[in-house]
mmCIF file of C-alpha atoms and ligand atoms in Angstrom:
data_model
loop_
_atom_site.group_PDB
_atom_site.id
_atom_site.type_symbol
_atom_site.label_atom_id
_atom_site.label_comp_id
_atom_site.label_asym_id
_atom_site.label_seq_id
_atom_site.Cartn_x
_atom_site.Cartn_y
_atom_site.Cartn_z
ATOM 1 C CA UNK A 229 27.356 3.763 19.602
ATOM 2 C CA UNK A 230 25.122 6.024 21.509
ATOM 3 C CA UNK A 231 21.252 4.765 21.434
ATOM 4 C CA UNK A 232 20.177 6.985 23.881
ATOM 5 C CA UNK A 233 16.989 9.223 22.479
ATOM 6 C CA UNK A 234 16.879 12.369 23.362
ATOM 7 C CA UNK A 235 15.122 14.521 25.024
ATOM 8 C CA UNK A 236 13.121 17.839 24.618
ATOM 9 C CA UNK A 237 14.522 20.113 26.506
ATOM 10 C CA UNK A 238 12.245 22.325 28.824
ATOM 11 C CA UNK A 239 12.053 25.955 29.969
ATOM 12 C CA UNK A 240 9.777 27.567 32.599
ATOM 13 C CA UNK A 241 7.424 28.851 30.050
ATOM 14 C CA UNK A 242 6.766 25.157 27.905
ATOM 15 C CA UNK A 243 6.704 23.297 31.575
ATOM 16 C CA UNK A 244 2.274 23.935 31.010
ATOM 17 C CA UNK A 245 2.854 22.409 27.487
ATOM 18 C CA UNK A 246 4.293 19.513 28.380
ATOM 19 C CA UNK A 247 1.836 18.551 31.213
ATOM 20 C CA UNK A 248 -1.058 19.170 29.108
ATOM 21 C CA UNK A 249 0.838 16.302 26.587
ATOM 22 C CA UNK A 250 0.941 13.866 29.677
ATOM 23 C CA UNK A 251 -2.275 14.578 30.732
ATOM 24 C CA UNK A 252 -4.002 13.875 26.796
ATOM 25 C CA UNK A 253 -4.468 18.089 26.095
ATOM 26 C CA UNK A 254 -2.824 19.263 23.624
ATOM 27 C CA UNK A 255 -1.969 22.710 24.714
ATOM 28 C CA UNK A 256 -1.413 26.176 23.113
ATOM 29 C CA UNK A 257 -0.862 29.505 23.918
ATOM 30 C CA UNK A 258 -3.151 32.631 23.157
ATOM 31 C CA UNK A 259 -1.896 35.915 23.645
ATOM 32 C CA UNK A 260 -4.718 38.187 25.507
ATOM 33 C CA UNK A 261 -4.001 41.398 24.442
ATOM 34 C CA UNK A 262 -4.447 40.830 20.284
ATOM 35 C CA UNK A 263 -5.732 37.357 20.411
ATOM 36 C CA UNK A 264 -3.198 35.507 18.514
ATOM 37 C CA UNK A 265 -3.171 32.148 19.031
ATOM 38 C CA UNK A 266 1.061 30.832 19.773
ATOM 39 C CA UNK A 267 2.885 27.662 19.107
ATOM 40 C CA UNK A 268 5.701 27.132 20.177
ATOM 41 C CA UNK A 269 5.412 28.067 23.688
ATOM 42 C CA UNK A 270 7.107 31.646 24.335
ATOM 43 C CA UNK A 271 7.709 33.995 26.780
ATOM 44 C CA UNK A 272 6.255 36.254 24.952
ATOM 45 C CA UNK A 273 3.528 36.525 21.851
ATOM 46 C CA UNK A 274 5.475 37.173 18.557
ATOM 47 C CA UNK A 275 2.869 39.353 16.850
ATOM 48 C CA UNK A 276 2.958 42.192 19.706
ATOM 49 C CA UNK A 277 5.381 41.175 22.790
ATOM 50 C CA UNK A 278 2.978 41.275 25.172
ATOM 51 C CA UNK A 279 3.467 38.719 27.447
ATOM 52 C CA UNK A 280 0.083 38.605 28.826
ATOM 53 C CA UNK A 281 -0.468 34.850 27.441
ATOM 54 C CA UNK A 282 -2.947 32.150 28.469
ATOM 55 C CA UNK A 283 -2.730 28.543 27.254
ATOM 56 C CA UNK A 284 -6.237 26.675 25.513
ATOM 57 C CA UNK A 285 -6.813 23.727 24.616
ATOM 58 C CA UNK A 286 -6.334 22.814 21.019
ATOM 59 C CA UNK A 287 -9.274 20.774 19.016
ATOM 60 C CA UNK A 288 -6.205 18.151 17.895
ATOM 61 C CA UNK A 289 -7.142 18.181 14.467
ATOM 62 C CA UNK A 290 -5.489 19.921 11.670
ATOM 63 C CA UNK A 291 -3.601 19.719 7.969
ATOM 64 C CA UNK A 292 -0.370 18.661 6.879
ATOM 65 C CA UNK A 293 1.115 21.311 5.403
ATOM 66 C CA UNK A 294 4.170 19.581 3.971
ATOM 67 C CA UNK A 295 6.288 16.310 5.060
ATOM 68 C CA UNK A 296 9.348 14.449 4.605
ATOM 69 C CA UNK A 297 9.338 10.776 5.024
ATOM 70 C CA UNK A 298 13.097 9.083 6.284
ATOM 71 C CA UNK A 299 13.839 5.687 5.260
ATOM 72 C CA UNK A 300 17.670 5.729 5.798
ATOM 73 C CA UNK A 301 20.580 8.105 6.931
ATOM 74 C CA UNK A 302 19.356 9.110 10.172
ATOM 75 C CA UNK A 303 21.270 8.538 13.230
ATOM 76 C CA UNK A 304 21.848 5.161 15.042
ATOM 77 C CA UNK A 305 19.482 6.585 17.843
ATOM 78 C CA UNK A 306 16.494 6.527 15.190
ATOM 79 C CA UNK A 307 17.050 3.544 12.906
ATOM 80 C CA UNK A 308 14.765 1.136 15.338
ATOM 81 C CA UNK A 309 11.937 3.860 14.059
ATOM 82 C CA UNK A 310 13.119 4.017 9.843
ATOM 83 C CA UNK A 311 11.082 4.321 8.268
ATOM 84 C CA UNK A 312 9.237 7.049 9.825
ATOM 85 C CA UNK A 313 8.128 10.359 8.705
ATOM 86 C CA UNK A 314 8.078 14.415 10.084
ATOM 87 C CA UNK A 315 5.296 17.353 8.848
ATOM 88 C CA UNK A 316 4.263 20.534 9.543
ATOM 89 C CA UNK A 317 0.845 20.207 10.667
ATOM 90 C CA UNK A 318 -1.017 23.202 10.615
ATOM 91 C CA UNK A 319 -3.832 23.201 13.370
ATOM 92 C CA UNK A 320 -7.250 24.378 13.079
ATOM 93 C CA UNK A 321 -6.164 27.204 15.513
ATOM 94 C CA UNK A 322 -4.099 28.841 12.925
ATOM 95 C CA UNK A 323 -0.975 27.134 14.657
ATOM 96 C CA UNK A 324 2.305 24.810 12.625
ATOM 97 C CA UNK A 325 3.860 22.249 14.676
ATOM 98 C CA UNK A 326 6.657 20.189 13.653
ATOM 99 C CA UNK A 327 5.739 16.646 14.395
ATOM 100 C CA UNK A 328 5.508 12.778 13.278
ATOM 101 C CA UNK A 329 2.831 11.462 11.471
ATOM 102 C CA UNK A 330 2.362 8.022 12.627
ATOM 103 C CA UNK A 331 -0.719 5.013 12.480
ATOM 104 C CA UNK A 332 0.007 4.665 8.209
ATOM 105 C CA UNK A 333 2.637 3.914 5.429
ATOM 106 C CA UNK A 334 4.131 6.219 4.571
ATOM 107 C CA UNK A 335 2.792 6.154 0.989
ATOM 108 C CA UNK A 336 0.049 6.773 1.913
ATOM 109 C CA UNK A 337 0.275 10.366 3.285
ATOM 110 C CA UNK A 338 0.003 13.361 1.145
ATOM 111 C CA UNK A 339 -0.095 17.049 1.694
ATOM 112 C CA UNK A 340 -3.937 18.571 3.185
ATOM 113 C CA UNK A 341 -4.271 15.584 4.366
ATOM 114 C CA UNK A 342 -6.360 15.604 7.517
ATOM 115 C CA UNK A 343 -4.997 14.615 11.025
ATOM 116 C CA UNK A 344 -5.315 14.181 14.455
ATOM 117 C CA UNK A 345 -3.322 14.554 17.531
ATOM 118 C CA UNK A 346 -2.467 11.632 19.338
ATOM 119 C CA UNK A 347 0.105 11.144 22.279
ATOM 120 C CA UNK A 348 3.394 9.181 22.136
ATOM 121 C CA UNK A 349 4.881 8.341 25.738
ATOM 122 C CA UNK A 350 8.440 8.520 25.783
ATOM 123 C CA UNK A 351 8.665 7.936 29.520
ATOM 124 C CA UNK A 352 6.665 8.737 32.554
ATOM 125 C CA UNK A 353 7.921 13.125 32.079
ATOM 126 C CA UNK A 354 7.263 13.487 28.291
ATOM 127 C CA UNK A 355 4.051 12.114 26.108
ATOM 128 C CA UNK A 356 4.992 13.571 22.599
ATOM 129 C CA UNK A 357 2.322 15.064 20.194
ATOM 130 C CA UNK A 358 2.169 13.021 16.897
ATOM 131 C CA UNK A 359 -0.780 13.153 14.543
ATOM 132 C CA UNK A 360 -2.557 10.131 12.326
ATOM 133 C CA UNK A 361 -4.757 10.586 9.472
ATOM 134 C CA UNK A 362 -8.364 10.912 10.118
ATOM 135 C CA UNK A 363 -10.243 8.204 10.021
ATOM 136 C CA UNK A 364 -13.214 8.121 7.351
HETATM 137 ZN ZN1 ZN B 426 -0.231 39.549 21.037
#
């Protein structure tokens, strides 16, 4: 049985994403020819292909725009975690990642719920962006 986790895998253009995540900065792109703002990281910006793109640094707070909470059949690799849950969390920058929400039940999360960014270290390369509710 394989337990190995695996890993993201990187390109040139995410390699600024992913030290930002090891360094606490959660990391986006903006494109600066129409001002979008980008996540995932690209190559170039979606809205107008320019590829004139700069990265700033995301506030870490955003919404939960939907979620879906596992509690069984997953694969061996990600039983130790069951039960554990994965969102779209919309960011404040106008940005949806796909990430965990962690630091609650599960019951207890809901959509619009209000979260925060906070780093996960797999190993010493990748620190992976989850988010926990808000406190207060
Ligand atoms: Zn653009």
């Amino acid at each position: 049985m394989d337990t190995t986790r695996p890993m993201p895998l990187t390109q040139p253009w995410s390699k600024k994403f992913w030290e930002g995540c090891r360094e606490g900065c959660l990391l986006i792109q903006r494109c600066q020819d129409c001002q979008n703002n980008i996540f995932y990281p690209r190559k170039f910006c979606p809205e107008c292909w320019s590829g004139n793109l700069n990265w700033i640094e995301a506030g870490g707070r955003g919404r939960i725009h939907t979620f879906s909470t596992a509690y069984d059949m997953v694969e061996p690799r990600f039983w130790e975690d069951l039960p554990y849950t994965i969102a779209y969390v919309d960011l404040e920058e106008g940005v949806r990642m796909m990430t965990r929400i962690v630091d609650c039940r599960p019951e207890d999360i809901h959509m619009d719920m209000e979260v925060e960014v906070v780093f996960h270290k797999l190993n010493d390369e990748f620190h992976l962006p989850y988010f926990r509710p808000v406190k207060g």
